[in-house]
Coordinates of C-alpha atoms in Angstrom, one line a residue:
X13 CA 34.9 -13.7 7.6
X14 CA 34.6 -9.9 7.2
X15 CA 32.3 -7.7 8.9
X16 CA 29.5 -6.8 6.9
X17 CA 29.9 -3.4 8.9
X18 CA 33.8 -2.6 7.5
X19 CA 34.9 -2.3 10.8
X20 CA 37.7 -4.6 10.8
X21 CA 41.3 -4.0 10.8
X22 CA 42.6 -2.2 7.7
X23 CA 38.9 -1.5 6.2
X24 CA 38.4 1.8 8.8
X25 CA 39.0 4.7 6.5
X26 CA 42.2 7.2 7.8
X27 CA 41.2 10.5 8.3
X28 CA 42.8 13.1 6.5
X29 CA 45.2 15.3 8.3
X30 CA 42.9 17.9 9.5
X31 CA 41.0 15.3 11.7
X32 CA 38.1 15.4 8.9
X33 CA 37.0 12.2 7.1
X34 CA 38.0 11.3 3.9
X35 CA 35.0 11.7 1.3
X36 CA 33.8 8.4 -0.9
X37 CA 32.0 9.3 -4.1
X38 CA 30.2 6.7 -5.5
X39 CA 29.0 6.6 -9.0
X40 CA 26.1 4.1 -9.1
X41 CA 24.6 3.8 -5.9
X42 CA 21.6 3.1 -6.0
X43 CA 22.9 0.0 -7.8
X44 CA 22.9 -3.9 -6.6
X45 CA 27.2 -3.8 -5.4
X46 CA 26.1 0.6 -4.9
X47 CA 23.4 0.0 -2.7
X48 CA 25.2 -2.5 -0.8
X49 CA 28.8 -0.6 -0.3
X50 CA 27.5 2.7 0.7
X51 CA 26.7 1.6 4.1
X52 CA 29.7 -0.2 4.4
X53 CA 31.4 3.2 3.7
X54 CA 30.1 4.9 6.0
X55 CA 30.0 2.5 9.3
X56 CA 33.7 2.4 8.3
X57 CA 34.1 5.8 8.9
X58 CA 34.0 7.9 5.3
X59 CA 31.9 10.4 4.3
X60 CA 29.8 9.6 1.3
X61 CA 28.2 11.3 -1.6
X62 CA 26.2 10.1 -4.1
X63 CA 25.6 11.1 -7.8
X64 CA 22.2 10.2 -8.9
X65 CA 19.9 11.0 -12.0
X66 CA 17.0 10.2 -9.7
X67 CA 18.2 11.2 -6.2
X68 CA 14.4 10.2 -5.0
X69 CA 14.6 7.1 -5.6
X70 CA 17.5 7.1 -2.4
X71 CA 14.8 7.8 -0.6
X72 CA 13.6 4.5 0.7
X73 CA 17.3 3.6 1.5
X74 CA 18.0 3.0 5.2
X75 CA 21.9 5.3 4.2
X76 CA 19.7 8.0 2.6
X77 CA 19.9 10.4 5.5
X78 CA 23.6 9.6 6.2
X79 CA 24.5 9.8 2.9
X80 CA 25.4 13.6 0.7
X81 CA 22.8 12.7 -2.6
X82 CA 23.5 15.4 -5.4
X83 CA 21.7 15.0 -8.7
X84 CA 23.2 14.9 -11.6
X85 CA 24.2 12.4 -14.8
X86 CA 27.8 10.8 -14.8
X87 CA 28.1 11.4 -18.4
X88 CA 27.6 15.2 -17.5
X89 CA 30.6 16.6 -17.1
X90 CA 29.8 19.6 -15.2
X91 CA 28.1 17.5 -12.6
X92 CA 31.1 15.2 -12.7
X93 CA 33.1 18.1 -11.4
X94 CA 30.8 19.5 -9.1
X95 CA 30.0 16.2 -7.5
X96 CA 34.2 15.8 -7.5
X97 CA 34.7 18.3 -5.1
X98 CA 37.3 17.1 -2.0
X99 CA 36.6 13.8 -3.1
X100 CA 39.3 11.5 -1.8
X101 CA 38.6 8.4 -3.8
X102 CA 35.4 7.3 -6.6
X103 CA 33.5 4.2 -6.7
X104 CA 33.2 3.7 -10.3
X105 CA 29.7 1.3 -10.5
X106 CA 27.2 2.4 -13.3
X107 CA 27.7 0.7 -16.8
X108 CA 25.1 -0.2 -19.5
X109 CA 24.4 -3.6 -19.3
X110 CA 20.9 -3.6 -20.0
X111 CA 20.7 -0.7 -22.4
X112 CA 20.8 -1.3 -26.5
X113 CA 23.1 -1.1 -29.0
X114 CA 25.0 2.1 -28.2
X115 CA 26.0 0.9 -24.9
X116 CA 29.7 0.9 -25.6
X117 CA 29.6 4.5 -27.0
X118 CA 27.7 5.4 -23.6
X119 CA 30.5 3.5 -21.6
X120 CA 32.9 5.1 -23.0
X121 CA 31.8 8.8 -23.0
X122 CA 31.1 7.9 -19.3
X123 CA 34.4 7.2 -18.5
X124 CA 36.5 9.4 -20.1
X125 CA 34.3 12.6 -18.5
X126 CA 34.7 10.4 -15.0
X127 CA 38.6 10.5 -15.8
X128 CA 38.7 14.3 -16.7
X129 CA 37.1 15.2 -13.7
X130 CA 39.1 12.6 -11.1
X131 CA 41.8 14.5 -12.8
X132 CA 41.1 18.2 -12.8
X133 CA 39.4 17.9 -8.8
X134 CA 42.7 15.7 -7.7
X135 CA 41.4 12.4 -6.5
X136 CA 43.5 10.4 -4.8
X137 CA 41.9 7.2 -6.4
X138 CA 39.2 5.1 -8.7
X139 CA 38.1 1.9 -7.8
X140 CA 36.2 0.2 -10.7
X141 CA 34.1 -2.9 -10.7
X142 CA 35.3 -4.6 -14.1
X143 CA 34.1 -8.0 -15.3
X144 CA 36.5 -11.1 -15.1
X145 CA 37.7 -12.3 -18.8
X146 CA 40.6 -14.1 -20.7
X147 CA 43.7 -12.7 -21.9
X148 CA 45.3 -12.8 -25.2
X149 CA 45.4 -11.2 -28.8
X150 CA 43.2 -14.5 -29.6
X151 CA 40.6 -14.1 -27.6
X152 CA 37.1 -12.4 -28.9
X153 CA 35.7 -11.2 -25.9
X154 CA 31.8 -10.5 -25.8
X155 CA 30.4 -7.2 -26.6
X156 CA 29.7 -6.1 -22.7
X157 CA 32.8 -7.9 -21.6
X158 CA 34.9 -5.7 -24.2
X159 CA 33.3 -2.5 -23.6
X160 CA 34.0 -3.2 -19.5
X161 CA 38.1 -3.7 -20.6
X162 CA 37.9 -0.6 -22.4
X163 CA 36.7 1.4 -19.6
X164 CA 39.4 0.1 -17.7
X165 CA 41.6 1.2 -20.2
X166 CA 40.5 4.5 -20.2
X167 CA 40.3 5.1 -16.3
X168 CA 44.1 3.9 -16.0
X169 CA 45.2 6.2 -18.7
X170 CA 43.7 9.0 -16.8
X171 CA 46.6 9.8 -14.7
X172 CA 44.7 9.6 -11.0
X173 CA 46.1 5.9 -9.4
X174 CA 43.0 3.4 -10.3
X175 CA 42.8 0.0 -9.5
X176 CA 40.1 -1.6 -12.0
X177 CA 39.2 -5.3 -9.5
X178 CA 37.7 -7.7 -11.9
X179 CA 35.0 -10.2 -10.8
X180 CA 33.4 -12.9 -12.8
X181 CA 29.7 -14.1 -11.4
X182 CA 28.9 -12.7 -8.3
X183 CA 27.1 -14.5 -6.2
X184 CA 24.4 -12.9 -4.2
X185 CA 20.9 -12.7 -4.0
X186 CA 19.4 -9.9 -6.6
X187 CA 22.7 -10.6 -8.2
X188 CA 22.0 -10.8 -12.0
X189 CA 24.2 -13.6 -12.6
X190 CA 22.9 -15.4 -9.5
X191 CA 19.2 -15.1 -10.3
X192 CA 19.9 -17.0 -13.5
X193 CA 21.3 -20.0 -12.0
X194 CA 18.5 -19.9 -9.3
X195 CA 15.7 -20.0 -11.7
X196 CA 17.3 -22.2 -14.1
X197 CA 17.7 -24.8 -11.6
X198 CA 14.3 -24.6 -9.9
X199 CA 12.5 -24.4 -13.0
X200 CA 14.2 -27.3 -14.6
X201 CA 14.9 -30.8 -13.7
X202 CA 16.3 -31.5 -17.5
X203 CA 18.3 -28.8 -18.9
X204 CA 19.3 -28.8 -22.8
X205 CA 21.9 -25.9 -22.4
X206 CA 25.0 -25.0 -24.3
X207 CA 27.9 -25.7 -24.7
X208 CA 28.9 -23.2 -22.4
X209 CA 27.4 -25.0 -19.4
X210 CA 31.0 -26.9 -19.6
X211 CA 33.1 -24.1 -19.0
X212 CA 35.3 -23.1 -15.6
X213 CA 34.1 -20.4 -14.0
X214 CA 35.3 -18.9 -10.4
X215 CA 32.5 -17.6 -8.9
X216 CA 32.1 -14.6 -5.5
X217 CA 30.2 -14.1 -2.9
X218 CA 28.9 -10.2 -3.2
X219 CA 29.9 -9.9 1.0
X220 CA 33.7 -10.5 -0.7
X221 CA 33.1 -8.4 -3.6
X222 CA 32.3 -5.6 -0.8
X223 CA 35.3 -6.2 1.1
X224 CA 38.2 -5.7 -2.0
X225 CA 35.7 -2.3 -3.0
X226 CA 35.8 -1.0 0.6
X227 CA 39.7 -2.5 1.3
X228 CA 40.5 -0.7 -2.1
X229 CA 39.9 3.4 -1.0
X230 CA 43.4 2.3 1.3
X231 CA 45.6 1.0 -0.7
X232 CA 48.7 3.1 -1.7
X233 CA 48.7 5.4 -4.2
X234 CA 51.6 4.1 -6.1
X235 CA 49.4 0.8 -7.3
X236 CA 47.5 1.5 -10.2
X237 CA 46.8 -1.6 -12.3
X238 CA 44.1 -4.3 -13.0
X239 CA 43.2 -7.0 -10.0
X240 CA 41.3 -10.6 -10.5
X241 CA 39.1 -11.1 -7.9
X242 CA 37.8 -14.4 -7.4
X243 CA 36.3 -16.9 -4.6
X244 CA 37.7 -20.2 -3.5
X245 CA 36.4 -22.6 -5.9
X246 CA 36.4 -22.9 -9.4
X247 CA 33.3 -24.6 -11.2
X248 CA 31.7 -25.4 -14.5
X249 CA 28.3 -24.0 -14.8
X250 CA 26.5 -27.0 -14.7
X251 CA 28.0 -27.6 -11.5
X252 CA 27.1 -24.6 -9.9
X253 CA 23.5 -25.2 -11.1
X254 CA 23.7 -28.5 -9.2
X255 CA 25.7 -26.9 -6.3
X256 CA 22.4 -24.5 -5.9
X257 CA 20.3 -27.6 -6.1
X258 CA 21.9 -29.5 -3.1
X259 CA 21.7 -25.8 -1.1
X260 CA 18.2 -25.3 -1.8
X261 CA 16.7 -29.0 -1.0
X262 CA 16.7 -30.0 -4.8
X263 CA 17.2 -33.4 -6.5
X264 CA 20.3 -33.0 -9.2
X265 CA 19.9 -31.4 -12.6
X266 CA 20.0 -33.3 -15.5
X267 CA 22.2 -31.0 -17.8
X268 CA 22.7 -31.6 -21.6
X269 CA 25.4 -29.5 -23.7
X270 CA 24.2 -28.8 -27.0
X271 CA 26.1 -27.2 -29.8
X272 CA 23.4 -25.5 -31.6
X273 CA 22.6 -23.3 -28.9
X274 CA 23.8 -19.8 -29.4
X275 CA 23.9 -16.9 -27.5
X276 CA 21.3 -15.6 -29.2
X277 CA 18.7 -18.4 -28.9
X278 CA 20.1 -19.2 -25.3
X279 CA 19.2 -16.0 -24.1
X280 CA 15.1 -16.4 -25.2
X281 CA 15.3 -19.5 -23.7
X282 CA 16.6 -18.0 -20.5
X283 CA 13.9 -15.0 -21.1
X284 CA 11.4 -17.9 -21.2
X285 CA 11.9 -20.3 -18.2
X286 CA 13.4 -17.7 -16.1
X287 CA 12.0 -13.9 -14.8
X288 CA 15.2 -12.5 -15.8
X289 CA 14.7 -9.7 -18.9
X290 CA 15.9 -11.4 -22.4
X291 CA 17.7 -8.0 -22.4
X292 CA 19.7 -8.4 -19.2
X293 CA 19.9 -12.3 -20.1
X294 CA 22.0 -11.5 -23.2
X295 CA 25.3 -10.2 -22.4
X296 CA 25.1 -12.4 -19.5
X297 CA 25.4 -15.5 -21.7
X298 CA 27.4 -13.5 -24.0
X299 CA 29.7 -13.6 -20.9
X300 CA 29.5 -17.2 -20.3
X301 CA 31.3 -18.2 -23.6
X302 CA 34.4 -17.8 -22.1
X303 CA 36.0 -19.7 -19.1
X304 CA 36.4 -17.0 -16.5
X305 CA 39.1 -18.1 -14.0
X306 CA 41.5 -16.0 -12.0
X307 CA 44.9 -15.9 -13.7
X308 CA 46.5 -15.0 -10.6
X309 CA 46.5 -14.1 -7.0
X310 CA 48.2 -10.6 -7.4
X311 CA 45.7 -9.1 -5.7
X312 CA 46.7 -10.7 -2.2
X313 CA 49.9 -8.3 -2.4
X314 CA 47.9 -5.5 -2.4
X315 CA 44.6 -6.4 -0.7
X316 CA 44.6 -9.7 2.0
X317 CA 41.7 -11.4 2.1
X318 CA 38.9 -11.1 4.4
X319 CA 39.4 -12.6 8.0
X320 CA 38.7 -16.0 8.0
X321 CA 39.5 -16.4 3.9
X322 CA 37.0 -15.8 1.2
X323 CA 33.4 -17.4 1.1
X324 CA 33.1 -20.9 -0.6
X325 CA 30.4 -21.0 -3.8
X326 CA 28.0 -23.6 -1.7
X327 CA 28.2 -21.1 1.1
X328 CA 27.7 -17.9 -0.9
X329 CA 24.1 -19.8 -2.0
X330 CA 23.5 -20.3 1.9
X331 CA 23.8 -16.8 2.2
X332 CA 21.9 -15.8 -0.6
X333 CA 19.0 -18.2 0.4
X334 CA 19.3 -16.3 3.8
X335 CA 20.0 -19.9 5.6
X336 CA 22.8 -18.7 7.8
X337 CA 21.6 -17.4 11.1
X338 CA 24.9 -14.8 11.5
X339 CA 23.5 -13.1 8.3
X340 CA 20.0 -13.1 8.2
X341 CA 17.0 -13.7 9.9
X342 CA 15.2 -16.7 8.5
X343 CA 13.3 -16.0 5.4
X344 CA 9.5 -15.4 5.5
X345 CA 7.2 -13.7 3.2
X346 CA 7.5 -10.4 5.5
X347 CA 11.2 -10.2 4.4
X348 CA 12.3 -9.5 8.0
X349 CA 15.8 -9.7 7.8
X350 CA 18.8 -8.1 9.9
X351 CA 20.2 -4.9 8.3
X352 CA 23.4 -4.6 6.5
X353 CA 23.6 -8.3 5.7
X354 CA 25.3 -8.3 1.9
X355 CA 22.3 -10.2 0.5
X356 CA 19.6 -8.4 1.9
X357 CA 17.1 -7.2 -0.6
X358 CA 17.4 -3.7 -1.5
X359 CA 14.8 -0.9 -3.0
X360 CA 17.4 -0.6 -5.9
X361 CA 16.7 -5.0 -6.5
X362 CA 14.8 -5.7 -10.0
X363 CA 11.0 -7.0 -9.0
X364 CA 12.3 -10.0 -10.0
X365 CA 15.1 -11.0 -7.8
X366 CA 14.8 -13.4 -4.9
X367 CA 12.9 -16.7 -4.5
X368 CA 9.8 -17.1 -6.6
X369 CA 6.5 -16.5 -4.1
X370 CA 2.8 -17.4 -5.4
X371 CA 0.4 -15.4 -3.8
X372 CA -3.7 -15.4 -3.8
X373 CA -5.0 -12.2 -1.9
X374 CA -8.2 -11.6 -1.1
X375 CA -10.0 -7.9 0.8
X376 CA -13.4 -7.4 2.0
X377 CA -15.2 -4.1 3.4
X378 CA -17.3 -5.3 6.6
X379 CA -19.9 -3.3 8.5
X380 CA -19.4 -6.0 11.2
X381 CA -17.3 -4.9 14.3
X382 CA -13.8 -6.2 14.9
X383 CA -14.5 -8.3 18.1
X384 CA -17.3 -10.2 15.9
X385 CA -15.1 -10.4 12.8
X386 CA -11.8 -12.0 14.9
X387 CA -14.4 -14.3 16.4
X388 CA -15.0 -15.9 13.1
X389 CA -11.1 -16.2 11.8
X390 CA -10.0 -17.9 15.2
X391 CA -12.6 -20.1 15.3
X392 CA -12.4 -21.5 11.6
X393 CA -10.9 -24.9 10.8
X394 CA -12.1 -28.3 13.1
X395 CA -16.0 -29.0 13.6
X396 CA -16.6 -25.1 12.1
X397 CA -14.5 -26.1 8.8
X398 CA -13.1 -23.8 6.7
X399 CA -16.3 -21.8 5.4
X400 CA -15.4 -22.8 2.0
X401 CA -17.0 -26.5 0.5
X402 CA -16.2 -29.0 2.6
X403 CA -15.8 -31.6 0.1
X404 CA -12.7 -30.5 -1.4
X405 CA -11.1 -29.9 2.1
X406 CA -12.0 -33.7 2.7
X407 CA -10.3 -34.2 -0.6
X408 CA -7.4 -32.2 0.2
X409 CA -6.8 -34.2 3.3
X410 CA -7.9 -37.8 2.1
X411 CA -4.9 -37.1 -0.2
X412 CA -2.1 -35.8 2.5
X413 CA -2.8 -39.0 4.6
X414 CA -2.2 -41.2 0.8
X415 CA 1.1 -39.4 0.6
X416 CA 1.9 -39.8 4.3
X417 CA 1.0 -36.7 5.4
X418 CA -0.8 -35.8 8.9
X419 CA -4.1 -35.3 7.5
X420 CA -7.2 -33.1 8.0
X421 CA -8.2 -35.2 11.3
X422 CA -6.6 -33.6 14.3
X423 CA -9.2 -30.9 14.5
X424 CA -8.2 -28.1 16.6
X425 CA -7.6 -27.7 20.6
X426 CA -9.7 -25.2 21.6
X427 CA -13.4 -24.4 19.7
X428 CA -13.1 -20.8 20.0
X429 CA -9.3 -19.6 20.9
X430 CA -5.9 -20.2 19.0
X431 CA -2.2 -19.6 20.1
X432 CA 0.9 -20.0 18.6
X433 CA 1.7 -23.6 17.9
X434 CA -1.8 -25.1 18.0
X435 CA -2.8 -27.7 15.4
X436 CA -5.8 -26.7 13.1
X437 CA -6.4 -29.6 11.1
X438 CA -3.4 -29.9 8.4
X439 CA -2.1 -26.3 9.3
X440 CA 0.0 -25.2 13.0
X441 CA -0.5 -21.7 13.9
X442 CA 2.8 -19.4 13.2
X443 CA 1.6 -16.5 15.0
X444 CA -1.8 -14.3 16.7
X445 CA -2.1 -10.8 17.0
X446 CA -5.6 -11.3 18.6
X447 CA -8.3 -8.7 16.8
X448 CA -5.4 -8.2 14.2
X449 CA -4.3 -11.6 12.0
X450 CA -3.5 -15.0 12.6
X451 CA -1.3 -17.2 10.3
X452 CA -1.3 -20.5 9.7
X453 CA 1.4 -22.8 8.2
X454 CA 0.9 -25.7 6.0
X455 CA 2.0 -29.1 7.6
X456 CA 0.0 -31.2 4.4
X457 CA 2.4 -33.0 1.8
X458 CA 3.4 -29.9 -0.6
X459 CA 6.1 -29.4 -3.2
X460 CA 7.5 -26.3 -1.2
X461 CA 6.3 -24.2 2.1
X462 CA 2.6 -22.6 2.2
X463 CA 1.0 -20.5 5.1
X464 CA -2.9 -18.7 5.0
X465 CA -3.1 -15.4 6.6
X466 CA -6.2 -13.6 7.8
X467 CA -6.3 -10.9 9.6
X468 CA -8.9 -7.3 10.2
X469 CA -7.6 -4.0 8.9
X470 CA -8.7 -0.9 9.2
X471 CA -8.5 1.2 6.2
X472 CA -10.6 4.7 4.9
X473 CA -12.7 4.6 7.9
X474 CA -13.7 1.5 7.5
X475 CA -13.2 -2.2 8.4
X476 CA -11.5 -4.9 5.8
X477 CA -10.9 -8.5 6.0
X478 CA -7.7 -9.4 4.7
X479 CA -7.0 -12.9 3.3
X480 CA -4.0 -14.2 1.8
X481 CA -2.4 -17.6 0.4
X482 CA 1.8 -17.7 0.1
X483 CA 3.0 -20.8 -1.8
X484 CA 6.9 -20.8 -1.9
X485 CA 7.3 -23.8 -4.8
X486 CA 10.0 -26.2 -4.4
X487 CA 11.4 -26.9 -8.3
X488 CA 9.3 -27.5 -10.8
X489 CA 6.8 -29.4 -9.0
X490 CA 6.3 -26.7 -6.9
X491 CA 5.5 -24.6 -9.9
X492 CA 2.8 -27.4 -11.6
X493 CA 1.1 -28.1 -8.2
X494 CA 0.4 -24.3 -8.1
X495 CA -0.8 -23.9 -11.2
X496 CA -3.0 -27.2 -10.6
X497 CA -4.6 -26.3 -7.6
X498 CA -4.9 -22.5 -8.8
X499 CA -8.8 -23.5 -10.3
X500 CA -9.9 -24.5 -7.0
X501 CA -8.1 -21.4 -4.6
X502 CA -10.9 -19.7 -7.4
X503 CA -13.7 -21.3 -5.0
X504 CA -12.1 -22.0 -1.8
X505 CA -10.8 -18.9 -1.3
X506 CA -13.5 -16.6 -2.8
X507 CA -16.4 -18.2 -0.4
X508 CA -13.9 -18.1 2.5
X509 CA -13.4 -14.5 1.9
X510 CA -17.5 -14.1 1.6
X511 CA -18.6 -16.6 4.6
X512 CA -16.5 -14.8 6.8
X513 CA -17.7 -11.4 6.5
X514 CA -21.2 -12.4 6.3
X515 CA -21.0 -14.6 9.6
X516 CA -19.2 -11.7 10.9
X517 CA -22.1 -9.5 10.4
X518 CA -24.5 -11.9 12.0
X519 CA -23.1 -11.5 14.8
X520 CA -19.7 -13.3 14.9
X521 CA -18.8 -17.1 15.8
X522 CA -21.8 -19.5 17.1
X523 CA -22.2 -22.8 17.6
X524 CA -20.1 -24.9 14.8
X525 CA -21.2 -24.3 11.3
X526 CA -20.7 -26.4 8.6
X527 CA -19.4 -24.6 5.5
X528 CA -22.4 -23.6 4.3
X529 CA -23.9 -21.5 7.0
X530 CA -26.0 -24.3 9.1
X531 CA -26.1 -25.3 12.5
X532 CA -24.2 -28.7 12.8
X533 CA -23.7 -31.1 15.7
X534 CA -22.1 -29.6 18.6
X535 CA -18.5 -30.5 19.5

């Protein structure tokens, strides 16, 4: 399997021969495949530059500082050519996917200023990320899928060597095409889909999308032409829907094709069950009207696969879900992850990529001191209960032991201290920072993975309590059981906010309280 660092035989760039490194220019970096290659470019040993309309928003990149960023439009020409100078080989990433009608015109403007200027400055080669589509006079391609063929028309006409690599659904999380399946699937145990759903496709993992981009900049001049590039397996839709279901601990979709479905109506319907924009949704389906497949391997002649062969679909989703240790750091709601991994979030990811998270947070101002405040949250949960009404705890817990869960009966070790891996009723403590937060995990019966954070903050002079729910929902169930017990985090959570600060400023933890504030029985 390739590096995710480029450092691998054949993917370390050559230098030139003055000793100097050869200079990358990437058009679209701050893109999903953009963000993603430019570090890969770099650890490999070329210098990169960046053209950006908005070179802030580089900024919060871990490359920015690594990276040349010049401003600029790539349908400007005269930024085209300044930004082309001793350029040894453009990355050719922006198109208009999401942008309306005139997004051909746009396109194509684009691409015939980026071929005057690879032209008139002398590159040695353009790489461009195409879209994977049939063949033949026949065919009627989509709108987007036509206007990314015409592009690579144009490029190859332009005289510099250009080798357009052509991917179909990329698979890789923040991906477009992979956020679609993922919500699809978790959303809906019965899909009526069309007929579309039935068609071969031959999905890629993004970490093998980044190895023919980077393994591209070397190949030899004298190849100019138009690549498929494609992973190991080829699928139908519905069962790469299905394929994401056994990856992410779902039961199997139930997937109806129906012929009345068009484009059109398909894409409000993904707009509707899914975050992904109607916009965006569109040309994706668009896309899917055709069976995508390789129609050959020619691209092994000119660029060998990665080490260790190219990245199976059901492993792609492993990766994507971030449940392979060698890529990422298990998941969490802090997004701690290991850099450079190819399915990372990245600043340039739409809000609505990765793995749908509930949240109920909750802030307080307290004139109480820290030590008193941290009293209360390590002491809550056993005898002292959760300083919310007790009743619907019971409730909560009568339930979990109906459904064979553990229950809201094993109380807690200690009365007063916490560490990591103590019980606390139906939760086990993840991890203290003691005077700072402690979080707690759900271990009660729930359609998907739950923890309860609280924690003391200072902020503008002052000291907060911070309080917050994470639901991670498991299919649909997940999504009804949030929305069921949303009504009640309303009460529970609200008087757990306020009972803490106001024991807080009593004076801190005392003998057990009942969730109302009164001396009960001591343990």
């Amino acid at each position: 399997m390739s590096s995710p660092t480029g450092r691998e035989p054949g993917l370390r760039a050559v230098p030139r021969p003055d000793g100097t490194a050869p200079r990358a220019l990437v058009l679209g970096a701050t893109g999903y495949v953009g963000g993603r290659l430019v570090p890969r470019l770099l650890s490999a040993g070329y210098a990169v530059r960046a053209l950006s309309r908005s070179p802030e928003r580089t900024g919060a990149f871990p490359w920015r500082d690594e990276a040349e960023v010049v401003p600029g439009d790539a349908a400007d020409c005269e930024a085209l050519a300044g930004a082309m100078r001793d350029v040894d080989v453009v990355y050719f990433l922006v198109h208009s996917m999401s942008a309306g009608r005139g997004f051909a015109s746009t396109d194509r403007a684009i691409a015939q200023s980026v071929a005057a200027a690879a032209r008139a400055a002398g590159v040695g080669r353009i790489v461009y990320l195409s879209g994977l589509a049939p063949e033949g006079d026949g065919v009627e391609l989509s709108p987007h899928l036509a206007s990314r063929r015409e592009v690579g028309r144009i490029l190859l006409d332009s005289g510099v060597p250009v080798l357009v690599l052509q991917a179909g659904v990329v698979i890789g999380s923040g991906s477009a095409s992979f956020e679609m399946i993922r919500h699809l699937t978790e959303v809906l145990p019965y899909m009526p889909a069309p007929r579309w759903v039935r068609n071969f496709i031959q999905p890629i993992a993004v970490r093998d999308v980044l190895h023919y981009l980077l393994a591209a900049a070397r190949t030899d001049p004298s190849v100019s032409r138009t690549l498929d590039i494609g992973g190991p397996d080829v699928l139908r839709y519905g069962q790469m829907m299905n394929g994401y279901a056994v990856e992410a601990g779902l039961p199997q979709r139930r997937i109806a094709a129906l012929p009345v479905l068009t484009p059109r109506l398909a894409s409000y319907w993904v707009g509707l069950v899914t975050p992904v924009p109607r916009r965006l949704a569109q040309p994706l389906v668009e896309s899917l009207q055709h069976e995508c497949v390789v129609k050959d391997r020619d691209v092994d002649d000119v660029i060998p696969p990665p080490e260790g062969g190219l990245t199976g679909y059901r492993q792609a989703v492993r990766l994507a879900l971030g449940r392979v240790e060698t890529d990422v750091i298990e998941t969490s709601w802090v997004d701690a992850s290991l850099p450079g991994a190819p399915s990372d979030p990245l600043p340039s990811d739409p809000d609505w990529a990765g793995r749908t998270v509930f949240t109920d947070a909750r802030s307080r101002a307290t004139t109480a001191s820290r030590d008193d405040l941290w009293s209360v949250i390590e002491s809550i949960g056993g005898a002292n209960g959760w300083y919310s009404p007790s009743l619907l705890w019971l409730v909560r817990g009568w339930m979990d032991r109906v459904v064979g869960g553990v229950g809201s009966n094993r109380g807690r070790r200690s009365r007063a201290r916490l560490a990591v891996g103590d019980a606390v009723d139906f939760w086990r403590v993840e991890a203290v920072e003691r005077g700072a937060l402690l979080r707690l995990r759900a271990e009660m019966k729930v359609p998907g993975s739950a923890w309860l954070e609280m924690g003391c903050v200072e902020a503008d002079g002052e000291l907060r309590y911070t309080q917050r729910a994470v639901f991670f929902p498991s299919g649909l169930g997940g999504r009804l059981y949030w929305l069921c017990v949303l009504p009640f985090h309303g009460v529970v959570f609200t008087d757990m906010a306020r009972r803490i600060v106001a024991l807080a400023e009593a004076g801190g933890a005392r003998p057990p309280y009942d969730t109302i504030g009164r001396e009960s029985r001591p343990l």
